[in-house]
Amino acid sequence: MYAQALNVAEKAHADDPELRARFQHRVDAEEKIEPNDWMPEGYRRTLVRQISQHAHSEIVGMLPEGNWITRAPSLKRKAALLAKVQDEGGHGLYLYSAAETLGVSREELVEQLLTGKAKYSSIFNYPTPSWADMGMIGWLVDGAAIMNQIPLCRCSYGPYARAMIRICKEESFHQRQGYEIVMTLAKGSPAQKKMAQDSLNRWWWPALMMFGPSDRDSQHSDQNMAWKIKRFSNDDLRQKFIDATVPQGHFLGLTFPDPDLRLNAVTGHWEHGPIDWSEFNRVVRGEGPCNRERLKARQKAHDEGAWVREAALAHAEKRAARKAAAKIAAE
Ligand code: BYC
């Protein structure tokens, strides 16, 4: 547990208008808020929600790709995929640590994930039936993640912003390895090109949904932007992603599964057709194609890892007892 947990006395002033004004002034001046600084309770809760959802997404996000580690088509592809999935595990751990600085325990957060109380990104509830999906996840899912996460490097909360700097560097490698897989398939045999196209058809709309509900329906955007947790709205980031990604797909000779997709010559933006928000809501509610499977796999990993947690705890207790005995002996 970290220092924020010690700030119990400060919680008594949770709604003090003067403290709130001073806090907002610091945020507006682009100062970083650190774990021991005073912060409104809503700010703390919002960060715990967002950072933990982000951590859960990284951990659950290991599963769709983990599915292909033993079946990667070459040693080179296997090594890169293995490294990518390990990076995602690492991102989850930095993010859980960042959330812990806000006074929650990792056990609580993991429990919220396993009991279905906490959300994680909708995108990881889709299946990965073909090798092309490994390319598509890197190109589209990591591409969308970078678009959303680069601005988080400037988030007002210091531990989250700092964690995001390293995460974004690694996501950039992930995106390139994904695009390179898709490029190889798109320039390969007709069957390989078809595999890439089928995969793009399945992943395009779910990737657009990663950015969250439209600005009209986003509940948290306004407050999160005022607190400089978020820097851009969901729709603005989605548009940036579409503008960056559509030319990359066309370069590979692929088409996007959206008959309304067209370049607006005046604005320079790619306009898109309507997003099926009923599908998004279903997946977020737990009724997507793989929600149950994902949570079952996480529960199994958690149960099978119980002995590691117990051994680590026993080791820590022994070390503490040895240290205490040595201290008494020295006195
Ligand atoms: N899926 O008011 P809104 C990765 C929820 S991992 C599920 O706009 P906010 C990677 C939202 O939480 C990528 N739920 O919210 C890993 C809220 O629900 P609650 C994960 C979603 O917070 C492995 C409600 O809808 N990235 O990169 O202002 C392999 C209303 O939304 C989704 C992050 O987590 C969704 N797609 O904005 C490869 C980034 N969208 O909590 C790659 C950090 C929205 O009120 N998170 N919801 O019950 C964020 O930037 C923001 O939390 C969001 C949402 C943009 C996602």
CSV table of C-alpha atoms and ligand atoms in Angstrom, one decimal:
chain,number,residue,atom,x,y,z
A,1,MET,CA,0.0,0.0,0.0
A,2,TYR,CA,1.2,3.5,-0.8
A,3,ALA,CA,1.2,6.9,0.8
A,4,GLN,CA,-2.3,8.1,-0.2
A,5,ALA,CA,-3.7,5.6,2.3
A,6,LEU,CA,-2.0,7.6,5.1
A,7,ASN,CA,-3.9,10.8,4.2
A,8,VAL,CA,-7.0,9.9,6.2
A,9,ALA,CA,-7.0,13.3,8.0
A,10,GLU,CA,-7.1,15.1,4.6
A,11,LYS,CA,-10.2,13.2,3.6
A,12,ALA,CA,-12.1,15.1,6.3
A,13,HIS,CA,-11.7,18.2,4.0
A,14,ALA,CA,-12.9,16.3,1.0
A,15,ASP,CA,-15.3,19.1,-0.1
A,16,ASP,CA,-13.5,22.2,1.2
A,17,PRO,CA,-14.2,24.8,-1.6
A,18,GLU,CA,-10.9,26.6,-1.0
A,19,LEU,CA,-8.9,23.3,-1.3
A,20,ARG,CA,-10.9,22.5,-4.5
A,21,ALA,CA,-10.1,25.9,-6.0
A,22,ARG,CA,-6.4,25.5,-5.2
A,23,PHE,CA,-6.4,22.0,-6.7
A,24,GLN,CA,-8.0,23.2,-9.9
A,25,HIS,CA,-5.6,26.1,-10.1
A,26,ARG,CA,-2.7,23.6,-10.0
A,27,VAL,CA,-4.3,21.5,-12.6
A,28,ASP,CA,-4.9,24.5,-14.9
A,29,ALA,CA,-1.2,25.5,-14.4
A,30,GLU,CA,-0.2,22.0,-15.7
A,31,GLU,CA,1.3,21.0,-12.3
A,32,LYS,CA,1.4,17.3,-11.7
A,33,ILE,CA,-0.8,16.0,-8.8
A,34,GLU,CA,1.2,13.5,-6.7
A,35,PRO,CA,-0.1,10.7,-4.4
A,36,ASN,CA,0.3,12.8,-1.1
A,37,ASP,CA,-1.3,15.9,-2.5
A,38,TRP,CA,-4.8,16.9,-1.6
A,39,MET,CA,-7.3,15.9,-4.3
A,40,PRO,CA,-11.1,15.9,-4.6
A,41,GLU,CA,-12.6,12.6,-3.8
A,42,GLY,CA,-14.2,12.5,-7.2
A,43,TYR,CA,-10.9,13.0,-8.9
A,44,ARG,CA,-9.4,10.1,-6.9
A,45,ARG,CA,-12.3,7.8,-7.6
A,46,THR,CA,-12.3,8.7,-11.3
A,47,LEU,CA,-8.6,7.8,-11.5
A,48,VAL,CA,-9.0,4.6,-9.7
A,49,ARG,CA,-11.8,3.7,-12.1
A,50,GLN,CA,-9.9,4.6,-15.3
A,51,ILE,CA,-6.5,3.3,-14.3
A,52,SER,CA,-7.8,0.0,-13.0
A,53,GLN,CA,-10.0,-0.5,-16.1
A,54,HIS,CA,-6.9,0.2,-18.2
A,55,ALA,CA,-4.9,-2.3,-16.1
A,56,HIS,CA,-7.6,-4.9,-16.5
A,57,SER,CA,-7.7,-4.3,-20.3
A,58,GLU,CA,-4.0,-5.0,-20.5
A,59,ILE,CA,-4.3,-8.2,-18.5
A,60,VAL,CA,-7.4,-9.5,-20.3
A,61,GLY,CA,-5.9,-8.2,-23.6
A,62,MET,CA,-3.1,-10.9,-23.2
A,63,LEU,CA,-5.7,-13.6,-23.8
A,64,PRO,CA,-6.8,-13.2,-27.5
A,65,GLU,CA,-3.1,-13.0,-28.6
A,66,GLY,CA,-1.9,-15.7,-26.1
A,67,ASN,CA,-4.2,-18.0,-28.2
A,68,TRP,CA,-1.7,-17.8,-31.1
A,69,ILE,CA,1.7,-18.0,-29.3
A,70,THR,CA,2.0,-21.8,-29.8
A,71,ARG,CA,0.7,-21.5,-33.4
A,72,ALA,CA,2.7,-18.5,-34.8
A,73,PRO,CA,3.9,-19.3,-38.3
A,74,SER,CA,7.7,-18.8,-37.7
A,75,LEU,CA,10.2,-18.5,-34.9
A,76,LYS,CA,10.5,-14.8,-35.6
A,77,ARG,CA,6.8,-14.2,-35.4
A,78,LYS,CA,6.6,-16.3,-32.2
A,79,ALA,CA,9.4,-14.4,-30.5
A,80,ALA,CA,7.8,-11.0,-31.4
A,81,LEU,CA,4.3,-12.1,-30.2
A,82,LEU,CA,5.6,-13.6,-27.0
A,83,ALA,CA,7.5,-10.3,-26.3
A,84,LYS,CA,4.3,-8.3,-27.0
A,85,VAL,CA,2.1,-10.3,-24.7
A,86,GLN,CA,4.7,-10.1,-22.0
A,87,ASP,CA,4.8,-6.3,-22.5
A,88,GLU,CA,1.1,-6.2,-21.9
A,89,GLY,CA,1.5,-8.1,-18.6
A,90,GLY,CA,4.1,-5.5,-17.6
A,91,HIS,CA,1.7,-2.6,-18.6
A,92,GLY,CA,-1.0,-4.2,-16.4
A,93,LEU,CA,1.5,-4.3,-13.4
A,94,TYR,CA,2.6,-0.6,-13.8
A,95,LEU,CA,-1.0,0.4,-14.0
A,96,TYR,CA,-2.1,-1.6,-10.9
A,97,SER,CA,0.8,0.1,-9.1
A,98,ALA,CA,-0.3,3.5,-10.3
A,99,ALA,CA,-3.8,2.8,-9.0
A,100,GLU,CA,-2.4,1.6,-5.7
A,101,THR,CA,-0.9,5.0,-5.1
A,102,LEU,CA,-4.6,6.2,-4.7
A,103,GLY,CA,-5.2,4.0,-1.7
A,104,VAL,CA,-6.8,0.9,-3.2
A,105,SER,CA,-5.2,-2.5,-3.0
A,106,ARG,CA,-4.4,-4.7,-5.9
A,107,GLU,CA,-6.4,-7.5,-4.3
A,108,GLU,CA,-9.5,-5.3,-4.3
A,109,LEU,CA,-9.0,-4.4,-8.0
A,110,VAL,CA,-8.5,-8.0,-9.1
A,111,GLU,CA,-11.5,-9.0,-7.1
A,112,GLN,CA,-13.6,-6.4,-9.0
A,113,LEU,CA,-12.4,-7.8,-12.3
A,114,LEU,CA,-13.1,-11.4,-11.4
A,115,THR,CA,-16.5,-10.7,-10.1
A,116,GLY,CA,-17.5,-8.8,-13.2
A,117,LYS,CA,-17.9,-5.5,-11.3
A,118,ALA,CA,-15.1,-3.7,-13.1
A,119,LYS,CA,-15.1,-3.0,-16.8
A,120,TYR,CA,-12.3,-3.7,-19.3
A,121,SER,CA,-12.0,-2.6,-22.9
A,122,SER,CA,-14.8,-4.0,-25.1
A,123,ILE,CA,-12.3,-4.9,-27.8
A,124,PHE,CA,-10.9,-8.0,-25.9
A,125,ASN,CA,-14.3,-9.8,-26.0
A,126,TYR,CA,-13.9,-10.7,-29.7
A,127,PRO,CA,-12.4,-14.0,-30.9
A,128,THR,CA,-9.1,-14.5,-32.8
A,129,PRO,CA,-9.8,-17.4,-35.2
A,130,SER,CA,-7.0,-16.5,-37.7
A,131,TRP,CA,-3.3,-15.6,-37.7
A,132,ALA,CA,-4.3,-12.3,-39.5
A,133,ASP,CA,-6.0,-11.3,-36.3
A,134,MET,CA,-2.6,-11.0,-34.6
A,135,GLY,CA,-1.7,-8.4,-37.3
A,136,MET,CA,-5.0,-6.7,-37.0
A,137,ILE,CA,-4.8,-6.4,-33.2
A,138,GLY,CA,-1.3,-4.8,-33.5
A,139,TRP,CA,-2.3,-2.5,-36.3
A,140,LEU,CA,-5.8,-1.4,-35.2
A,141,VAL,CA,-6.1,-2.2,-31.5
A,142,ASP,CA,-2.6,-0.9,-30.5
A,143,GLY,CA,-3.0,1.9,-33.1
A,144,ALA,CA,-6.2,3.0,-31.3
A,145,ALA,CA,-4.6,2.5,-27.9
A,146,ILE,CA,-1.7,4.8,-28.9
A,147,MET,CA,-4.1,7.5,-30.2
A,148,ASN,CA,-5.9,7.4,-26.9
A,149,GLN,CA,-2.8,7.0,-24.7
A,150,ILE,CA,-0.3,9.5,-26.0
A,151,PRO,CA,-2.4,12.3,-24.5
A,152,LEU,CA,-2.5,10.4,-21.2
A,153,CYS,CA,1.3,11.0,-20.9
A,154,ARG,CA,0.2,14.5,-20.1
A,155,CYS,CA,-2.5,13.4,-17.6
A,156,SER,CA,-2.6,15.6,-14.5
A,157,TYR,CA,-1.9,12.7,-12.1
A,158,GLY,CA,1.8,12.1,-12.0
A,159,PRO,CA,2.1,8.3,-11.5
A,160,TYR,CA,-0.4,7.6,-14.4
A,161,ALA,CA,1.3,10.1,-16.7
A,162,ARG,CA,4.7,8.6,-16.0
A,163,ALA,CA,3.5,5.0,-16.5
A,164,MET,CA,2.0,6.0,-19.8
A,165,ILE,CA,5.3,7.2,-21.3
A,166,ARG,CA,6.9,3.8,-21.2
A,167,ILE,CA,3.7,2.1,-22.2
A,168,CYS,CA,3.3,4.3,-25.3
A,169,LYS,CA,6.9,3.5,-26.4
A,170,GLU,CA,6.1,-0.2,-26.3
A,171,GLU,CA,2.7,0.2,-27.9
A,172,SER,CA,4.4,1.9,-30.8
A,173,PHE,CA,6.5,-1.3,-31.4
A,174,HIS,CA,3.3,-3.4,-31.1
A,175,GLN,CA,1.5,-1.3,-33.7
A,176,ARG,CA,4.4,-1.6,-36.2
A,177,GLN,CA,4.8,-5.4,-35.7
A,178,GLY,CA,1.0,-5.7,-36.3
A,179,TYR,CA,1.1,-3.6,-39.5
A,180,GLU,CA,4.0,-5.6,-40.8
A,181,ILE,CA,2.1,-8.8,-40.3
A,182,VAL,CA,-0.9,-7.4,-42.2
A,183,MET,CA,1.4,-6.0,-44.9
A,184,THR,CA,3.0,-9.4,-45.4
A,185,LEU,CA,-0.4,-11.1,-45.8
A,186,ALA,CA,-1.8,-8.3,-48.0
A,187,LYS,CA,1.1,-8.7,-50.4
A,188,GLY,CA,1.0,-12.5,-50.2
A,189,SER,CA,-1.1,-15.2,-51.9
A,190,PRO,CA,-4.8,-14.5,-52.7
A,191,ALA,CA,-5.7,-16.7,-49.7
A,192,GLN,CA,-3.4,-14.7,-47.4
A,193,LYS,CA,-4.8,-11.4,-48.7
A,194,LYS,CA,-8.4,-12.8,-48.1
A,195,MET,CA,-7.4,-13.7,-44.6
A,196,ALA,CA,-6.2,-10.1,-43.9
A,197,GLN,CA,-9.4,-8.7,-45.5
A,198,ASP,CA,-11.7,-11.0,-43.5
A,199,SER,CA,-9.9,-10.0,-40.3
A,200,LEU,CA,-10.2,-6.2,-41.1
A,201,ASN,CA,-13.9,-6.7,-41.7
A,202,ARG,CA,-14.3,-8.2,-38.2
A,203,TRP,CA,-12.1,-5.8,-36.3
A,204,TRP,CA,-12.8,-2.4,-37.8
A,205,TRP,CA,-16.0,-1.5,-36.0
A,206,PRO,CA,-14.9,-3.0,-32.6
A,207,ALA,CA,-11.7,-0.9,-32.9
A,208,LEU,CA,-13.7,2.3,-33.4
A,209,MET,CA,-15.8,1.4,-30.3
A,210,MET,CA,-12.6,1.3,-28.2
A,211,PHE,CA,-12.8,5.1,-27.9
A,212,GLY,CA,-16.0,4.8,-25.9
A,213,PRO,CA,-19.5,6.2,-26.5
A,214,SER,CA,-20.1,9.2,-28.7
A,215,ASP,CA,-19.5,12.6,-27.1
A,216,ARG,CA,-23.2,13.1,-26.8
A,217,ASP,CA,-23.5,10.0,-24.5
A,218,SER,CA,-20.1,10.1,-22.7
A,219,GLN,CA,-20.9,10.6,-19.0
A,220,HIS,CA,-17.4,11.5,-17.8
A,221,SER,CA,-15.7,13.4,-20.6
A,222,ASP,CA,-16.5,17.0,-19.4
A,223,GLN,CA,-15.3,16.5,-15.9
A,224,ASN,CA,-12.3,14.4,-16.9
A,225,MET,CA,-11.2,17.1,-19.4
A,226,ALA,CA,-11.6,19.8,-16.8
A,227,TRP,CA,-9.3,17.8,-14.5
A,228,LYS,CA,-6.9,17.2,-17.4
A,229,ILE,CA,-7.2,13.5,-17.1
A,230,LYS,CA,-8.5,13.4,-20.6
A,231,ARG,CA,-7.2,15.9,-23.2
A,232,PHE,CA,-9.5,15.1,-26.1
A,233,SER,CA,-13.1,13.8,-26.4
A,234,ASN,CA,-13.9,10.3,-27.5
A,235,ASP,CA,-15.2,11.4,-30.9
A,236,ASP,CA,-12.1,13.6,-31.6
A,237,LEU,CA,-9.7,10.7,-30.8
A,238,ARG,CA,-11.8,8.3,-32.9
A,239,GLN,CA,-11.7,10.7,-35.9
A,240,LYS,CA,-7.9,11.1,-35.5
A,241,PHE,CA,-7.6,7.3,-35.6
A,242,ILE,CA,-9.7,7.0,-38.7
A,243,ASP,CA,-7.8,9.7,-40.5
A,244,ALA,CA,-4.5,8.0,-39.7
A,245,THR,CA,-5.6,4.4,-40.4
A,246,VAL,CA,-7.7,4.6,-43.6
A,247,PRO,CA,-4.8,5.6,-45.8
A,248,GLN,CA,-2.6,2.8,-44.3
A,249,GLY,CA,-5.3,0.3,-45.2
A,250,HIS,CA,-5.7,1.6,-48.7
A,251,PHE,CA,-1.9,1.5,-49.2
A,252,LEU,CA,-2.2,-2.3,-48.6
A,253,GLY,CA,-5.0,-2.6,-51.1
A,254,LEU,CA,-7.6,-3.4,-48.3
A,255,THR,CA,-11.1,-2.1,-48.1
A,256,PHE,CA,-12.9,-1.0,-45.0
A,257,PRO,CA,-16.3,-2.5,-44.1
A,258,ASP,CA,-18.1,0.9,-44.2
A,259,PRO,CA,-20.0,1.9,-47.4
A,260,ASP,CA,-20.3,5.4,-46.1
A,261,LEU,CA,-16.5,6.0,-45.6
A,262,ARG,CA,-15.4,8.9,-47.7
A,263,LEU,CA,-12.9,11.7,-47.6
A,264,ASN,CA,-14.4,15.1,-47.1
A,265,ALA,CA,-12.2,17.3,-49.3
A,266,VAL,CA,-13.1,20.4,-47.4
A,267,THR,CA,-12.3,19.3,-43.9
A,268,GLY,CA,-9.7,16.7,-44.9
A,269,HIS,CA,-11.3,14.2,-42.6
A,270,TRP,CA,-12.6,10.7,-43.4
A,271,GLU,CA,-16.4,10.6,-42.7
A,272,HIS,CA,-17.8,7.3,-41.5
A,273,GLY,CA,-21.1,5.5,-41.3
A,274,PRO,CA,-23.1,5.0,-38.1
A,275,ILE,CA,-21.5,3.0,-35.3
A,276,ASP,CA,-23.7,0.2,-33.9
A,277,TRP,CA,-23.9,1.3,-30.3
A,278,SER,CA,-26.3,-1.5,-29.4
A,279,GLU,CA,-23.5,-3.9,-30.1
A,280,PHE,CA,-21.1,-1.8,-27.9
A,281,ASN,CA,-23.6,-1.7,-25.1
A,282,ARG,CA,-24.1,-5.5,-25.3
A,283,VAL,CA,-20.4,-6.2,-25.2
A,284,VAL,CA,-19.8,-3.8,-22.3
A,285,ARG,CA,-22.8,-5.4,-20.4
A,286,GLY,CA,-20.9,-8.8,-20.6
A,287,GLU,CA,-22.8,-10.2,-23.5
A,288,GLY,CA,-20.1,-10.1,-26.2
A,289,PRO,CA,-18.8,-13.2,-28.1
A,290,CYS,CA,-16.1,-14.0,-25.5
A,291,ASN,CA,-16.9,-12.1,-22.2
A,292,ARG,CA,-17.6,-15.3,-20.3
A,293,GLU,CA,-14.6,-17.2,-21.7
A,294,ARG,CA,-12.2,-14.2,-20.9
A,295,LEU,CA,-13.3,-14.1,-17.2
A,296,LYS,CA,-13.2,-17.8,-16.9
A,297,ALA,CA,-9.6,-17.8,-18.2
A,298,ARG,CA,-8.6,-15.0,-15.8
A,299,GLN,CA,-10.3,-16.9,-12.8
A,300,LYS,CA,-8.4,-20.1,-13.7
A,301,ALA,CA,-5.0,-18.2,-13.9
A,302,HIS,CA,-5.8,-16.5,-10.6
A,303,ASP,CA,-6.6,-19.9,-8.9
A,304,GLU,CA,-3.6,-21.6,-10.4
A,305,GLY,CA,-1.4,-18.7,-9.2
A,306,ALA,CA,-2.6,-18.9,-5.6
A,307,TRP,CA,0.5,-20.9,-4.5
A,308,VAL,CA,2.8,-18.2,-5.9
A,309,ARG,CA,1.1,-15.5,-3.9
A,310,GLU,CA,1.2,-17.7,-0.7
A,311,ALA,CA,4.9,-18.5,-1.2
A,312,ALA,CA,5.7,-14.8,-1.8
A,313,LEU,CA,3.8,-13.9,1.4
A,314,ALA,CA,5.5,-16.7,3.5
A,315,HIS,CA,8.9,-15.6,2.2
A,316,ALA,CA,8.2,-11.9,3.1
A,317,GLU,CA,7.1,-12.9,6.6
A,318,LYS,CA,10.2,-15.0,7.1
A,319,ARG,CA,12.4,-12.1,6.0
A,320,ALA,CA,10.6,-9.7,8.3
A,321,ALA,CA,10.9,-12.1,11.2
A,322,ARG,CA,14.7,-12.6,10.5
A,323,LYS,CA,15.2,-8.8,10.3
A,324,ALA,CA,13.3,-8.3,13.6
A,325,ALA,CA,15.3,-11.0,15.3
A,326,ALA,CA,18.6,-9.5,14.0
A,327,LYS,CA,17.5,-6.0,15.3
A,328,ILE,CA,16.8,-7.4,18.8
A,329,ALA,CA,20.1,-9.2,18.8
A,330,ALA,CA,22.0,-6.0,17.9
A,331,GLU,CA,20.4,-4.0,20.8
B,1,BYC,N1,-15.0,-0.7,-23.4
B,1,BYC,O1,-18.0,8.6,-20.1
B,1,BYC,P1,-17.2,7.7,-20.9
B,1,BYC,C1,-4.6,-1.7,-24.7
B,1,BYC,C2,-17.2,2.8,-20.4
B,1,BYC,S1,-5.8,-1.7,-23.5
B,1,BYC,C3,-15.6,-0.9,-22.1
B,1,BYC,O2,-16.7,8.1,-22.2
B,1,BYC,P2,-14.4,7.9,-19.9
B,1,BYC,C4,-4.1,-3.0,-25.2
B,1,BYC,C5,-16.5,3.8,-19.5
B,1,BYC,O3,-15.5,3.1,-18.7
B,1,BYC,C6,-6.9,-0.4,-24.0
B,1,BYC,N2,-16.1,0.2,-21.5
B,1,BYC,O4,-15.9,7.3,-20.0
B,1,BYC,C7,-4.0,-4.1,-24.4
B,1,BYC,C8,-17.7,4.3,-18.7
B,1,BYC,O5,-18.1,3.3,-17.8
B,1,BYC,P3,-18.1,3.5,-16.1
B,1,BYC,C9,-7.6,0.2,-22.8
B,1,BYC,C10,-16.0,1.4,-22.0
B,1,BYC,O6,-13.8,7.2,-18.7
B,1,BYC,C11,-3.6,-5.3,-24.9
B,1,BYC,C12,-18.8,4.4,-19.7
B,1,BYC,O7,-18.4,3.5,-20.8
B,1,BYC,N3,-7.4,1.6,-22.7
B,1,BYC,O8,-4.2,-0.7,-25.1
B,1,BYC,O9,-14.5,9.4,-19.9
B,1,BYC,C13,-3.3,-5.5,-26.3
B,1,BYC,C14,-19.0,5.8,-20.3
B,1,BYC,O10,-17.8,6.2,-21.0
B,1,BYC,C15,-15.4,1.6,-23.3
B,1,BYC,C16,-7.8,2.3,-21.7
B,1,BYC,O11,-8.4,1.9,-20.8
B,1,BYC,C17,-14.9,0.5,-23.9
B,1,BYC,N4,-14.3,0.6,-25.1
B,1,BYC,O12,-13.7,7.4,-21.3
B,1,BYC,C18,-3.4,-4.4,-27.1
B,1,BYC,C19,-7.4,3.8,-21.8
B,1,BYC,N5,-15.4,2.9,-23.5
B,1,BYC,O13,-16.7,3.4,-15.7
B,1,BYC,C20,-3.8,-3.1,-26.6
B,1,BYC,C21,-7.8,4.6,-20.6
B,1,BYC,C22,-16.1,3.5,-22.5
B,1,BYC,O14,-18.7,4.8,-15.8
B,1,BYC,N6,-9.2,4.9,-20.6
B,1,BYC,N7,-16.4,2.6,-21.6
B,1,BYC,O15,-19.0,2.3,-15.6
B,1,BYC,C23,-9.8,5.9,-21.2
B,1,BYC,O16,-9.1,6.7,-21.9
B,1,BYC,C24,-11.2,6.2,-20.9
B,1,BYC,O17,-11.6,5.5,-19.8
B,1,BYC,C25,-12.2,5.8,-22.1
B,1,BYC,C26,-13.6,6.1,-21.6
B,1,BYC,C27,-11.8,6.6,-23.3
B,1,BYC,C28,-12.1,4.3,-22.4
